[in-house]
Coordinates of C-alpha atoms (C1' of nucleotides) in Angstrom, one line a residue:
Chain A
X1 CA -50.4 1.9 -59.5
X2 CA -53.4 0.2 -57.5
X3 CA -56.0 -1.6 -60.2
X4 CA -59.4 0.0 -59.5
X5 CA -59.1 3.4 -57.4
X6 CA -63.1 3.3 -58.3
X7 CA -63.6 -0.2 -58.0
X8 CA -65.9 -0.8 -60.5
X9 CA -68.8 -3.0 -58.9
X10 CA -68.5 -6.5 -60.3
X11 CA -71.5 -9.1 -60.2
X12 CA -70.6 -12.1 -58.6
X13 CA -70.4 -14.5 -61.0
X14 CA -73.5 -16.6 -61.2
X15 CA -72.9 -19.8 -59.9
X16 CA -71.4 -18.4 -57.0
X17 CA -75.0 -16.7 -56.5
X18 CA -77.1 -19.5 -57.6
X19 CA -75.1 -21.5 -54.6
X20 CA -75.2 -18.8 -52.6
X21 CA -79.1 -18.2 -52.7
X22 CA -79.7 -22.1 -52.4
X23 CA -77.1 -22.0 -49.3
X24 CA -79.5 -19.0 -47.6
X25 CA -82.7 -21.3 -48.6
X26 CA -81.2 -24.5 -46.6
X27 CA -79.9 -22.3 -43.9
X28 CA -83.6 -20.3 -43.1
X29 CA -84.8 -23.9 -43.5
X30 CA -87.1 -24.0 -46.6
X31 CA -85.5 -26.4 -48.0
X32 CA -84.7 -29.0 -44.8
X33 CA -82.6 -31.9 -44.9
X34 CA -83.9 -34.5 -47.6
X35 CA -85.4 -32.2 -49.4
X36 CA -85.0 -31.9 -53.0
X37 CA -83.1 -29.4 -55.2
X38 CA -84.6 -27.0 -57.6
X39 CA -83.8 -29.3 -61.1
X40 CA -80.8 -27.6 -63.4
X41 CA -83.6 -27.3 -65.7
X42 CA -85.2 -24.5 -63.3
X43 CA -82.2 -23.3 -62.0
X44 CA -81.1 -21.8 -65.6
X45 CA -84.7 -20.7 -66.1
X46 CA -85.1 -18.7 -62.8
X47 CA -81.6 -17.6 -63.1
X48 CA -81.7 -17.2 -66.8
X49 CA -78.2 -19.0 -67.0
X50 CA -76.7 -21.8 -69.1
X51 CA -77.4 -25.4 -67.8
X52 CA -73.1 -25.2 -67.2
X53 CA -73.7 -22.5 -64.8
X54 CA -76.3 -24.0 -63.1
X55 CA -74.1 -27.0 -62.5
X56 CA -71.3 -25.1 -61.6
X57 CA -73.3 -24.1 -58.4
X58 CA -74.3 -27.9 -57.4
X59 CA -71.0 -28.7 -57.8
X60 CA -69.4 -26.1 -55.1
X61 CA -72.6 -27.0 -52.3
X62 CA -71.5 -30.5 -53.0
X63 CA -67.5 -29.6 -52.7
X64 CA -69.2 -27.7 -49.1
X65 CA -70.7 -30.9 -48.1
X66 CA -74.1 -29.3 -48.3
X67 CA -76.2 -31.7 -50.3
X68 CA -76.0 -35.5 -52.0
X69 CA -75.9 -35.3 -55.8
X70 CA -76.1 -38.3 -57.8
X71 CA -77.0 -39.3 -61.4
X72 CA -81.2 -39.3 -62.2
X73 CA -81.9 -37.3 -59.2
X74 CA -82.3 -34.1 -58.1
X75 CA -79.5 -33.4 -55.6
X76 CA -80.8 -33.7 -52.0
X77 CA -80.1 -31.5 -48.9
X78 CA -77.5 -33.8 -47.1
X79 CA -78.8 -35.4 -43.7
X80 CA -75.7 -35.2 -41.7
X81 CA -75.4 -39.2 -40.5
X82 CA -74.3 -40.3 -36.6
X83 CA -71.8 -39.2 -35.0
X84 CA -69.3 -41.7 -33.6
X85 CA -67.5 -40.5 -30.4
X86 CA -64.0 -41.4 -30.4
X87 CA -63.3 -40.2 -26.7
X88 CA -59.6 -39.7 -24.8
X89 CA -61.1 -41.9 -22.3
X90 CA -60.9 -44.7 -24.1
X91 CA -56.7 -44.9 -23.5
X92 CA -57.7 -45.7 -19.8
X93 CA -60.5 -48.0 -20.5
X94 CA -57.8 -49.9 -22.5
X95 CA -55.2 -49.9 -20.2
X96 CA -57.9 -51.2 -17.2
X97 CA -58.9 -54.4 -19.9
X98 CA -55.3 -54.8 -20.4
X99 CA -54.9 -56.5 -17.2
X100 CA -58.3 -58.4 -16.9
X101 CA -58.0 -62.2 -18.1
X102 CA -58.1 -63.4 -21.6
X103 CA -61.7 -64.1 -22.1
X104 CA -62.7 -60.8 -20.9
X105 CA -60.3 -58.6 -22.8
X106 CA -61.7 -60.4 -25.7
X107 CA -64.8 -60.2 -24.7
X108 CA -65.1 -56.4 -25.4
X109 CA -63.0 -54.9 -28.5
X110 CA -62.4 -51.3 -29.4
X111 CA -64.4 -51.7 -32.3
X112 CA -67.4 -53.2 -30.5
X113 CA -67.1 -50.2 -27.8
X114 CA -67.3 -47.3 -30.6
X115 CA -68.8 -48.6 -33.4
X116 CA -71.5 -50.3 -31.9
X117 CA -70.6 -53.6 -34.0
X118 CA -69.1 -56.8 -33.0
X119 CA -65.6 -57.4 -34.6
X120 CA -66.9 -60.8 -36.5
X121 CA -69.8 -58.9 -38.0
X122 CA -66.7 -56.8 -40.1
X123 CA -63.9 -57.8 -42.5
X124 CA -61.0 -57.8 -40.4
X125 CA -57.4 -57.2 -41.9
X126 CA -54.2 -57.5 -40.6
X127 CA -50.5 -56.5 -42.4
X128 CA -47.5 -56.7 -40.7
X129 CA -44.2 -55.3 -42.1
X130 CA -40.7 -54.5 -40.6
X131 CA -39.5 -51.3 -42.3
X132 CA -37.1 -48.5 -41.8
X133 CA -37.6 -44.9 -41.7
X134 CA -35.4 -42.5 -40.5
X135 CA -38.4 -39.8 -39.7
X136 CA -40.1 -42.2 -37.3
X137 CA -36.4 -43.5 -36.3
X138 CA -35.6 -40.0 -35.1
X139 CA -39.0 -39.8 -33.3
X140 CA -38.2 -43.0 -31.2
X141 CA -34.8 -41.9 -30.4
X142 CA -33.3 -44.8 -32.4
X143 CA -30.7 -45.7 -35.4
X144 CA -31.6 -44.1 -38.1
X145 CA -31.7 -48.2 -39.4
X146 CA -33.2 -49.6 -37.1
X147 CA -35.5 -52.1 -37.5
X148 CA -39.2 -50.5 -37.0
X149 CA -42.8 -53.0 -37.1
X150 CA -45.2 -51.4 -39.2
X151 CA -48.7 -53.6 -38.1
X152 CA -51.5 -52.0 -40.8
X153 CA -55.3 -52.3 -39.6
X154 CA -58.0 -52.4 -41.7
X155 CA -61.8 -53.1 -41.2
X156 CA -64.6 -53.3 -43.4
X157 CA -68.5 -54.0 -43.8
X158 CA -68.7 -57.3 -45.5
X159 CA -71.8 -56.5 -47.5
X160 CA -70.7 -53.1 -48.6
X161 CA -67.2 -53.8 -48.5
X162 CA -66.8 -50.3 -47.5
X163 CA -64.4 -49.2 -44.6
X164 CA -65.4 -48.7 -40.9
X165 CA -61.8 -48.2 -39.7
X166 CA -58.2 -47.7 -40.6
X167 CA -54.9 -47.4 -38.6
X168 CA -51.2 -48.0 -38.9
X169 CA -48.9 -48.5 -35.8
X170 CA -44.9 -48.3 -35.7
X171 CA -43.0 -50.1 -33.2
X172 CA -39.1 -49.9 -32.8
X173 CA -38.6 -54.1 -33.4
X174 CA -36.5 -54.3 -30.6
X175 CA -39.0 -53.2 -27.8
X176 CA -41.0 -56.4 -28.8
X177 CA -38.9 -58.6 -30.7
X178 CA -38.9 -60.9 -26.9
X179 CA -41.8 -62.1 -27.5
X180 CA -42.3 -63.7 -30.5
X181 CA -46.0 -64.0 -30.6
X182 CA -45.8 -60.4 -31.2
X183 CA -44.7 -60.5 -34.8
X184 CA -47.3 -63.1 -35.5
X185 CA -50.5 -61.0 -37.1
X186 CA -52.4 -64.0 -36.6
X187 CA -52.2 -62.8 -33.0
X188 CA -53.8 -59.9 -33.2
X189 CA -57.4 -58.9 -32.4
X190 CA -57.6 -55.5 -32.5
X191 CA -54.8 -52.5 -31.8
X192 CA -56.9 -51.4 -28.4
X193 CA -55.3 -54.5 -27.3
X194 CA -51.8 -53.3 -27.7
X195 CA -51.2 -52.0 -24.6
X196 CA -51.5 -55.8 -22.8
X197 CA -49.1 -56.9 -25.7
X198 CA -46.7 -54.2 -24.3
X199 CA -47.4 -56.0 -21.0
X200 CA -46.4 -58.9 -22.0
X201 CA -42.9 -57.4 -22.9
X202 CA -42.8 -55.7 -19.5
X203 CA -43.7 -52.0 -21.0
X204 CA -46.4 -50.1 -19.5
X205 CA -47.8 -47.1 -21.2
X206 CA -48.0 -44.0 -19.3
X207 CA -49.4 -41.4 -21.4
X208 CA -50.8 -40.9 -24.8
X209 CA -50.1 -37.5 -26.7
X210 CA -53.1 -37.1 -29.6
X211 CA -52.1 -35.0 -33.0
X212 CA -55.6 -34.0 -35.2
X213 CA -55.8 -32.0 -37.9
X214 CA -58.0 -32.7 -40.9
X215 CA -57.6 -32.9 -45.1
X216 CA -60.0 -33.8 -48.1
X217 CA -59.1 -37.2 -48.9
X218 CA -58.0 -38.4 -51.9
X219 CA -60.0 -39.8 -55.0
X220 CA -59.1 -43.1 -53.9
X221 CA -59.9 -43.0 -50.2
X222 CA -63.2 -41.2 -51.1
X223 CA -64.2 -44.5 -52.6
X224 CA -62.4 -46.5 -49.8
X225 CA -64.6 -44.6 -47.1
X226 CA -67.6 -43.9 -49.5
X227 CA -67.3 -40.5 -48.8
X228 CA -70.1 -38.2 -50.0
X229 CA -68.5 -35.0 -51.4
X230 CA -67.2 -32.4 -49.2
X231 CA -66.4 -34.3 -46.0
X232 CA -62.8 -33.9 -45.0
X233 CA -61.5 -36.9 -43.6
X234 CA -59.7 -36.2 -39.5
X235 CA -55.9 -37.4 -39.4
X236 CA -55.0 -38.9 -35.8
X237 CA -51.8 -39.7 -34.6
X238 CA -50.6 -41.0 -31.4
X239 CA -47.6 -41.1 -29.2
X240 CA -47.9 -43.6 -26.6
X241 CA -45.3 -43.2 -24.0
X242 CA -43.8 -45.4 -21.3
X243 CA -42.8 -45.2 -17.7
X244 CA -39.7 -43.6 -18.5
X245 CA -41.3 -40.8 -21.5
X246 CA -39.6 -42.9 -24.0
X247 CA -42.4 -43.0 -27.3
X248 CA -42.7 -47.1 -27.9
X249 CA -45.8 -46.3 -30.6
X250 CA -46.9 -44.2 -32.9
X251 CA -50.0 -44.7 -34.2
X252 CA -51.7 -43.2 -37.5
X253 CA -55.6 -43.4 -38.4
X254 CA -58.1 -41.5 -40.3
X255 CA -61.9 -41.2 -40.0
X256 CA -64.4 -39.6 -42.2
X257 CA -65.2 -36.1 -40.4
X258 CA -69.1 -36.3 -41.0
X259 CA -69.4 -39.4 -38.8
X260 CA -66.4 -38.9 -36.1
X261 CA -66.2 -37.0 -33.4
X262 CA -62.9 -36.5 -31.1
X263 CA -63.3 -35.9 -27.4
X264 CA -60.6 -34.7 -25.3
X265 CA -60.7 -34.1 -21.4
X266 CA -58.1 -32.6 -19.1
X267 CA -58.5 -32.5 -16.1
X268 CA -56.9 -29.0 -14.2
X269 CA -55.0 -29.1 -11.0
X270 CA -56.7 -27.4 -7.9
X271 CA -56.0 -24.1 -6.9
X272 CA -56.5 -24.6 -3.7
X273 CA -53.9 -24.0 -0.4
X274 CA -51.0 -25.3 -2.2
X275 CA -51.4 -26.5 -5.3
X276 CA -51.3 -30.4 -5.6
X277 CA -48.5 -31.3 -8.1
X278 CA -49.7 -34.6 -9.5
X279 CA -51.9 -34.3 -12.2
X280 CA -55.5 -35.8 -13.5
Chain B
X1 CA -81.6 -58.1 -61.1
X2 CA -78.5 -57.1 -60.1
X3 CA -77.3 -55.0 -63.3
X4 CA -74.3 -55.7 -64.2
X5 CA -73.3 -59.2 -64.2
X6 CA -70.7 -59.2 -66.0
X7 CA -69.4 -55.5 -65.3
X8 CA -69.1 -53.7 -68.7
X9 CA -65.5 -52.1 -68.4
X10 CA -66.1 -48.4 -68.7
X11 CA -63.1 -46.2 -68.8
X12 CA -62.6 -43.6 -65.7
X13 CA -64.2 -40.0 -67.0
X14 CA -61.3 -38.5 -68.6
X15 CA -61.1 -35.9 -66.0
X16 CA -60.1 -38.2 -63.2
X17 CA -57.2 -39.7 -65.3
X18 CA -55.5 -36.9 -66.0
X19 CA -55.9 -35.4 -62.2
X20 CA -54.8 -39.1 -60.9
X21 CA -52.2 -39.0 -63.1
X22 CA -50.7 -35.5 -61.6
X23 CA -51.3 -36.9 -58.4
X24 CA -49.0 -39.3 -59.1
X25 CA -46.6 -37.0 -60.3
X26 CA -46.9 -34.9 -57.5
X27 CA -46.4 -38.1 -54.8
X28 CA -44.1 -39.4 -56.6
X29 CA -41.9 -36.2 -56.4
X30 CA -41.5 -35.5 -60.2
X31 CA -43.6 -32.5 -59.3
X32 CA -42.1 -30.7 -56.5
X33 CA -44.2 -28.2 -53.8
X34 CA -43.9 -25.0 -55.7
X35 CA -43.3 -26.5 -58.8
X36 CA -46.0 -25.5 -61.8
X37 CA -48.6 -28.1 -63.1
X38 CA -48.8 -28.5 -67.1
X39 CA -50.6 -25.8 -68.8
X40 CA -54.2 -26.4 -69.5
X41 CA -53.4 -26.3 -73.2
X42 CA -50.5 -28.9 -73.0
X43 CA -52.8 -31.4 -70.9
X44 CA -55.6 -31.3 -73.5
X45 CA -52.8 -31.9 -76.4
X46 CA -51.1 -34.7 -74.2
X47 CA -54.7 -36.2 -73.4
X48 CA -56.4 -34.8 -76.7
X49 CA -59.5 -33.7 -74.4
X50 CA -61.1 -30.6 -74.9
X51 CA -59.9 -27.4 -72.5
X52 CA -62.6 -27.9 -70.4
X53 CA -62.0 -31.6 -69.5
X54 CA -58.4 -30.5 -68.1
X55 CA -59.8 -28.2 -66.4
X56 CA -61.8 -30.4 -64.5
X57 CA -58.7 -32.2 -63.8
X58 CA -57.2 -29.3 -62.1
X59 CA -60.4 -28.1 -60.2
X60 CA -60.7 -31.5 -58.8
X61 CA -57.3 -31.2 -57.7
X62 CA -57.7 -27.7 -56.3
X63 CA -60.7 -29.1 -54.6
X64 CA -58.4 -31.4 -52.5
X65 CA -56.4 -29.2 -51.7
X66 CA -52.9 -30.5 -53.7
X67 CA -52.6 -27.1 -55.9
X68 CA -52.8 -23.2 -55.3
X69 CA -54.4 -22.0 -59.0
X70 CA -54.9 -18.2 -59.5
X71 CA -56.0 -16.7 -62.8
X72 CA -52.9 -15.8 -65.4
X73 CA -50.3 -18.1 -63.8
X74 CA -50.1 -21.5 -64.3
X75 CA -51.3 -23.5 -60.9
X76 CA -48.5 -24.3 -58.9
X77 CA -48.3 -27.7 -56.2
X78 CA -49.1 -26.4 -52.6
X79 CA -46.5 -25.4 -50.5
X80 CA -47.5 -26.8 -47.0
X81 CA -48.1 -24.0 -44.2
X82 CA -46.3 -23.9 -41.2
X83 CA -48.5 -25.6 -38.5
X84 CA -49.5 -23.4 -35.5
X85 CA -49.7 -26.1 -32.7
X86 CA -52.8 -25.8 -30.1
X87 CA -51.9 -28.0 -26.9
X88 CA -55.1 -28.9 -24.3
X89 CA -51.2 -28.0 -22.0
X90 CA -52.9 -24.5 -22.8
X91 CA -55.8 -25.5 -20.3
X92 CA -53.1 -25.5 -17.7
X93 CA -51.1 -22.9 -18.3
X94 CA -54.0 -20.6 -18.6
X95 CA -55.3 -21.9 -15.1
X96 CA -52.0 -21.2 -13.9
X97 CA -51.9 -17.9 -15.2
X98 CA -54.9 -16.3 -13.7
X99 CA -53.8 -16.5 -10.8
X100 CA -50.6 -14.7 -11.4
X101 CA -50.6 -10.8 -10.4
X102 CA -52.1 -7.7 -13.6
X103 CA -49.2 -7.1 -15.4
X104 CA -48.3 -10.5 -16.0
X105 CA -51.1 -11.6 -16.9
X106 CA -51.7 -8.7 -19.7
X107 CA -47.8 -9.6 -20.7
X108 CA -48.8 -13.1 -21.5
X109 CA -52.2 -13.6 -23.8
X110 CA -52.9 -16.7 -25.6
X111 CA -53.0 -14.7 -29.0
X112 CA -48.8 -14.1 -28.4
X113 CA -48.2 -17.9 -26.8
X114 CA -50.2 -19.9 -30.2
X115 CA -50.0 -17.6 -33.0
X116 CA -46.0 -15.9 -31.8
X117 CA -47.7 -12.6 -32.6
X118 CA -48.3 -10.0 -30.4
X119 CA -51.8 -8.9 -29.5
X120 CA -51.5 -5.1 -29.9
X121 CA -50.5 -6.1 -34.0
X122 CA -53.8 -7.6 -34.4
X123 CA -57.1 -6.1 -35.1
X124 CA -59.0 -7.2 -32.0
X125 CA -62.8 -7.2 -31.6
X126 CA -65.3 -8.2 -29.2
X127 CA -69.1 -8.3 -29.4
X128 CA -71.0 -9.2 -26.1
X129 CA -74.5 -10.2 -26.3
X130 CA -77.2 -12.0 -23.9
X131 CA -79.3 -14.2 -25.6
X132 CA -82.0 -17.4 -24.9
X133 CA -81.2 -20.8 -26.1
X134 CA -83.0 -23.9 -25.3
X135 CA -80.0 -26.1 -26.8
X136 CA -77.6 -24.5 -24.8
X137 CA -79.8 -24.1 -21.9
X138 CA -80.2 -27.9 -21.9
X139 CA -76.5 -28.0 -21.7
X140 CA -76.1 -25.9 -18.8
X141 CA -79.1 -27.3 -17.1
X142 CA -80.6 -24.1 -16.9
X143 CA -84.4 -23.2 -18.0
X144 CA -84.7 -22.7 -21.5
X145 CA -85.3 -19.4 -21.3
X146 CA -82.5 -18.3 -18.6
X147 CA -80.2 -15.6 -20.2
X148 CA -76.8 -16.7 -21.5
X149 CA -74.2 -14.5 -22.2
X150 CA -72.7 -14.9 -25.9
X151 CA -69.2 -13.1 -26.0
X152 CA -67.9 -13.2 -30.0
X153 CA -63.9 -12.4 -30.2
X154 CA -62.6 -12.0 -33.6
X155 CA -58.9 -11.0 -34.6
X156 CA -57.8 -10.3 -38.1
X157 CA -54.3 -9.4 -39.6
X158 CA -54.5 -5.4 -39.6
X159 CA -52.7 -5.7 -42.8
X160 CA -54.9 -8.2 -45.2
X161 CA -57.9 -8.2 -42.9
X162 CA -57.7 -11.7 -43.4
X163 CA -58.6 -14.0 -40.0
X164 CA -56.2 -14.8 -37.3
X165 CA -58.6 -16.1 -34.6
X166 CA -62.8 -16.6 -34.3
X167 CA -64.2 -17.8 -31.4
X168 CA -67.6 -18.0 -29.6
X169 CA -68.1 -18.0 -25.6
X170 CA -71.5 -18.9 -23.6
X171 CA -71.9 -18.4 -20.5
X172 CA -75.0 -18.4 -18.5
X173 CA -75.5 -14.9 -17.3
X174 CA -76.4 -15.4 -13.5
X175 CA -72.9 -17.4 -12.9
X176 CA -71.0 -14.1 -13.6
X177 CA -73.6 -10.7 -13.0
X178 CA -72.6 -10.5 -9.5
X179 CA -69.1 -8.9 -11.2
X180 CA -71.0 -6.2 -13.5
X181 CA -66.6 -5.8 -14.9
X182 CA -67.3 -9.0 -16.6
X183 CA -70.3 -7.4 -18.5
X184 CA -68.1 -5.0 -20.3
X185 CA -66.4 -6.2 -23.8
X186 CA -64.2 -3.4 -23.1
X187 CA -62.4 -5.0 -20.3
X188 CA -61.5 -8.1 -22.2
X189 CA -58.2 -9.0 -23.0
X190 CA -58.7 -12.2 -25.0
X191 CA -60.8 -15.0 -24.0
X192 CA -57.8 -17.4 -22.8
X193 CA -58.3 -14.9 -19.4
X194 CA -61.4 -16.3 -19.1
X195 CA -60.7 -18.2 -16.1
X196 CA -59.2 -15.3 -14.1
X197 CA -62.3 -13.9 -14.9
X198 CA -64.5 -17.0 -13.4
X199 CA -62.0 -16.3 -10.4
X200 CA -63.6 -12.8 -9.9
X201 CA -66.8 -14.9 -9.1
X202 CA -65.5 -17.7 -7.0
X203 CA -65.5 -19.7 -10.2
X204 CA -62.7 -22.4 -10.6
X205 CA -61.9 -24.5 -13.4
X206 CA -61.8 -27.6 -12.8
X207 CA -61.7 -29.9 -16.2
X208 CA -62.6 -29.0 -19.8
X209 CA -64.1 -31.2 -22.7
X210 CA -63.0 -30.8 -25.9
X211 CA -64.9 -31.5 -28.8
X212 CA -63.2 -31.7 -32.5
X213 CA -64.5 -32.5 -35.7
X214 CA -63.8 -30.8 -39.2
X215 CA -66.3 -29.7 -42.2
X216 CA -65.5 -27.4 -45.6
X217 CA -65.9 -23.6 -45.0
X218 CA -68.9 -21.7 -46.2
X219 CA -68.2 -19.2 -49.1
X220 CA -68.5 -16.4 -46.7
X221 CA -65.6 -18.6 -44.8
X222 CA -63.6 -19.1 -46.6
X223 CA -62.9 -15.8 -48.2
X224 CA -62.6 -14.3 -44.6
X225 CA -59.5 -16.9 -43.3
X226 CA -58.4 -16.6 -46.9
X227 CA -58.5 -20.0 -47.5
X228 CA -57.2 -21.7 -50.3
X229 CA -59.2 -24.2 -52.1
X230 CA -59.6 -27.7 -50.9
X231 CA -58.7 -26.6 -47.4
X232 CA -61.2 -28.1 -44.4
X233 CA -62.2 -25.9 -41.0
X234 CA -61.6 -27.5 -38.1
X235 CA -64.2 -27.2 -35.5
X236 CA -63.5 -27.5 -31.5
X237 CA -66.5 -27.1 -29.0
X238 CA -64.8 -26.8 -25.3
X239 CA -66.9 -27.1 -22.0
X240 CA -66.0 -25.9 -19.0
X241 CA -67.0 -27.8 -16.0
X242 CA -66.8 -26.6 -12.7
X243 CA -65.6 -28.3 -8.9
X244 CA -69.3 -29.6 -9.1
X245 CA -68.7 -30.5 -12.4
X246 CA -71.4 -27.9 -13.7
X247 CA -70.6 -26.6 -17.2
X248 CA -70.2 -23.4 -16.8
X249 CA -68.5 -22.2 -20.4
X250 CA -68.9 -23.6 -23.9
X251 CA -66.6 -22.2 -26.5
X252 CA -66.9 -22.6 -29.9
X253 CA -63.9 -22.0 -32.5
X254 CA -63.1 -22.7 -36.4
X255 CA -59.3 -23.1 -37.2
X256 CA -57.6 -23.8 -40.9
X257 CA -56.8 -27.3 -40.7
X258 CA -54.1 -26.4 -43.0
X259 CA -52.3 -24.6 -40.1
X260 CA -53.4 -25.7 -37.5
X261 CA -52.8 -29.3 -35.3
X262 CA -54.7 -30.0 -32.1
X263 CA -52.2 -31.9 -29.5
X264 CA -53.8 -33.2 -26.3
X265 CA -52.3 -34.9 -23.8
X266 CA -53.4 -38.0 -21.6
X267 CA -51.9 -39.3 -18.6
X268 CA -52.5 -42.7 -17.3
X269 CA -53.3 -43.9 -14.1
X270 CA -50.0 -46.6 -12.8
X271 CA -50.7 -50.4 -12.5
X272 CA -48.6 -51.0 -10.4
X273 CA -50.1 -52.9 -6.5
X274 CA -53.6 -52.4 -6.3
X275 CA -55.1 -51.0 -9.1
X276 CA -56.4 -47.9 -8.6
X277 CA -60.1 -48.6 -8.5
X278 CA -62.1 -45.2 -9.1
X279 CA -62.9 -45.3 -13.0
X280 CA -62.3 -42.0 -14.1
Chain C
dG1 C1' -49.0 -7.8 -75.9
dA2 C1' -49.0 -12.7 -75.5
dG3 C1' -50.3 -16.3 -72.8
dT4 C1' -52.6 -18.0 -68.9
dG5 C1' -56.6 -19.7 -66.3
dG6 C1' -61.7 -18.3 -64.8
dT7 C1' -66.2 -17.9 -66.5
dC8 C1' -69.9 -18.7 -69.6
dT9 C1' -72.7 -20.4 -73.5
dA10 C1' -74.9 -23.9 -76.6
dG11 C1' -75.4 -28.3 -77.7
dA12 C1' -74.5 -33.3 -77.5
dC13 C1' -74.4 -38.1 -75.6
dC14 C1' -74.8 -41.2 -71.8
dA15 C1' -76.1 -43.4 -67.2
dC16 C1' -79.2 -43.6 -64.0
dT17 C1' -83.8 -42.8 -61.6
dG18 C1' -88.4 -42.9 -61.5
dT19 C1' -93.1 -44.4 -63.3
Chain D
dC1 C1' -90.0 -44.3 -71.3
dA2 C1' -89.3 -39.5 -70.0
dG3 C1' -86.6 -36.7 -67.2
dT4 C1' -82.6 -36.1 -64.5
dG5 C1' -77.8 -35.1 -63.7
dG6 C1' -72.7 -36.4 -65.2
dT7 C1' -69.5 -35.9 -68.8
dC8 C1' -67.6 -33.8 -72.8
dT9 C1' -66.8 -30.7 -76.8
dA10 C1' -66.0 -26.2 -79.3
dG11 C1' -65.8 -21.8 -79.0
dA12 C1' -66.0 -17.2 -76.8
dC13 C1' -64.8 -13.3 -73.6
dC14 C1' -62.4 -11.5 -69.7
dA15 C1' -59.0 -10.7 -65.7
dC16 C1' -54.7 -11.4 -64.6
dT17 C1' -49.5 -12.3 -64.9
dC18 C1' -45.3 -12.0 -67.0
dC19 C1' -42.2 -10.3 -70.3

DNA sequence: GAGTGGTCTAGACCACTGT
DNA sequence: CAGTGGTCTAGACCACTCC
């Protein structure tokens, strides 16, 4: 038998209101990004609510990203910060450097090109591994044993010692193994340069297939990023493919979602007379 | 001063221990998907915390999106969702697709391709408006007060009423008037016909730009995608440029990034001779 | 009906922010 | 120093699930 044939009308309960009427007052605009919170103190008077309840609704706009709460002050209608573009036509620029001489290639770094900030201003890191995993085996078409290169990336500010950038590549070992100055992570600047590394082992990459989706990040990467409250953090990876549409590298990152932006072009083929069969 | 010289070691708030230690539990497999957490009367005795210390534990865990909790059942470790794949390929096919003959077209509709549902088992709605907006105006490079047609296309499971699909479409109004059909939201199938619709006006699509980025759902939200707890929106802004590379549609969209994955392709010019010399 | 989590209260202590 | 929010306790009532 169905519950409530009547429903009986049910108040809300009241932090969900509280949140909800201080959600309508930042969305009309009276209270505007920076702008200070009503104090618990007057939230539970207006509301006539326990300080508990009044703090249950800060907690849920902070959980929605809505404001900054911190200790000694009221919470604060969040400013949403820059936006850094992390564009699909970056592959190409990459793959264009890859072939320029040395001191130009160095010259101009993937970090540099987004983030505004030269490479030496951040705390560079570089781990290289050789694993196995039969997921990522099966992905490249290999032995379930094979050999796979795990290269981790980190960066981070040095002041803040905060992170500005995070990635882990996978490379089947034997793609690479020729060229010993591969396995070296002394060698490395900066993954954007991985595609004239694959040059130097006679791969060229031909396409680049993009997964995003997006999760709240754990306690510990919350601190990693310094993420405020309620910003989901964007999960990339990508498939790099070679001439023959064999993957050679698989590449995982995150980015904090408040601060990143993907951008994606594709390029149609022409209707026109017959329609041209190459694409982009 | 700086405060703390010689950091005081203060022991994590008691909430954030116990939820890092189901975390653990949970990555470390001794709590499988579907498996139920502790009850909150158990984690208080195994912790001796008060009941409402655990269940900050599990609300912080609920917030990220590692447990489905519902009232009278112990919370239970999330099951993952099966991901509904959206491919930029899509562009393509839909480009493809308008030119085909009726009956083809109407057998075909994005709704059945992405979400392997028919559209006639889906409550479909559409809501045309025409509106002024200097932001999008300034996009289009139209004057700010030029009308823009705003198309809204909603689909909800008839069954739970939940979301299936939300989507926004501008278009500025003089690019399509001459064809008073494309006025009508009765006419519309689903907005993935949009191009053969553009064709009507001598209209072709000739590259789109996707943007993506992700924030937490309103309230409002997520109760109408029936979200679960801890899950983020993904948000995707897609221009549509013309063969003058005008914009000529901007289509906003939300998606559960619990089920959903973006996958975008990009092709790369060849090396090989004479490097191609046009930069994208 | 017993047990569960969701909501709520009242009151306490502490860390931090401003002045 | 006063005032703020963050954490925590003890105890209560209710809606819901399962037996």
């Amino acid at each position: 038998m169905v519950t409530n044939p009547q429903p009986t009308i049910v108040q809300a309960p009241i932090h969900l209101r509280i949140a909800d009427d201080i959600r309508m007052q930042i969305e009309r605009g009276d209270l505007a990004p920076g702008d200070p919170l009503p104090t618990l103190a007057q939230l539970c008077d207006r509301w006539s609510c326990s300080m508990n309840s009044a703090r249950g609704a800060v907690a849920l706009l902070k959980a929605q990203g809505l404001i900054n709460a911190g200790r000694g002050r009221a919470p604060i209608v969040r400013v949403p910060p820059a936006r850094v573009i992390r564009s699909s036509e970056g592959h190409q620029v990459a793959k264009d450097l890859a072939l320029r001489p040395e001191d130009e290639r160095g010259a101009i770094g993937e970090a540099e090109a987004t983030l505004g900030m030269s490479i030496h201003d951040q705390d560079f890191n570089a781990t290289y591994n050789t694993i196995t995993d039969s997921e990522l085996a099966d992905l490249f078409g290999i032995a379930s044993n094979a050999p796979i290169m795990r290269r981790q990336f980190q960066a981070a500010d040095p002041r803040t010692r905060h992170l500005l950038s995070s990635s882990t590549s996978y490379i089947p070992r034997t793609l690479i193994e020729s060229n010993p100055d591969l396995l070296n992570p002394n060698n490395e600047p900066w993954p954007g340069g991985g595609q004239h590394q694959f040059l130097t082992v006679g791969i060229e990459i031909m396409s680049i297939i993009d997964h995003v989706t997006a999760r709240m990040p754990t306690t510990v990467e919350a601190q990693q990023w310094n993420l405020a409250d309620g910003v989901p953090l964007l999960t990339s990876r990508q498939i790099a493919f070679d001439r023959d549409d064999r993957p050679v590298d698989v590449s995982d990152a995150t980015y904090p979602a408040d601060r990143t932006e993907f951008r994606f072009t594709t390029r149609l083929r022409p209707w026109t007379t017959e329609a041209g069969d190459q694409p982009s």
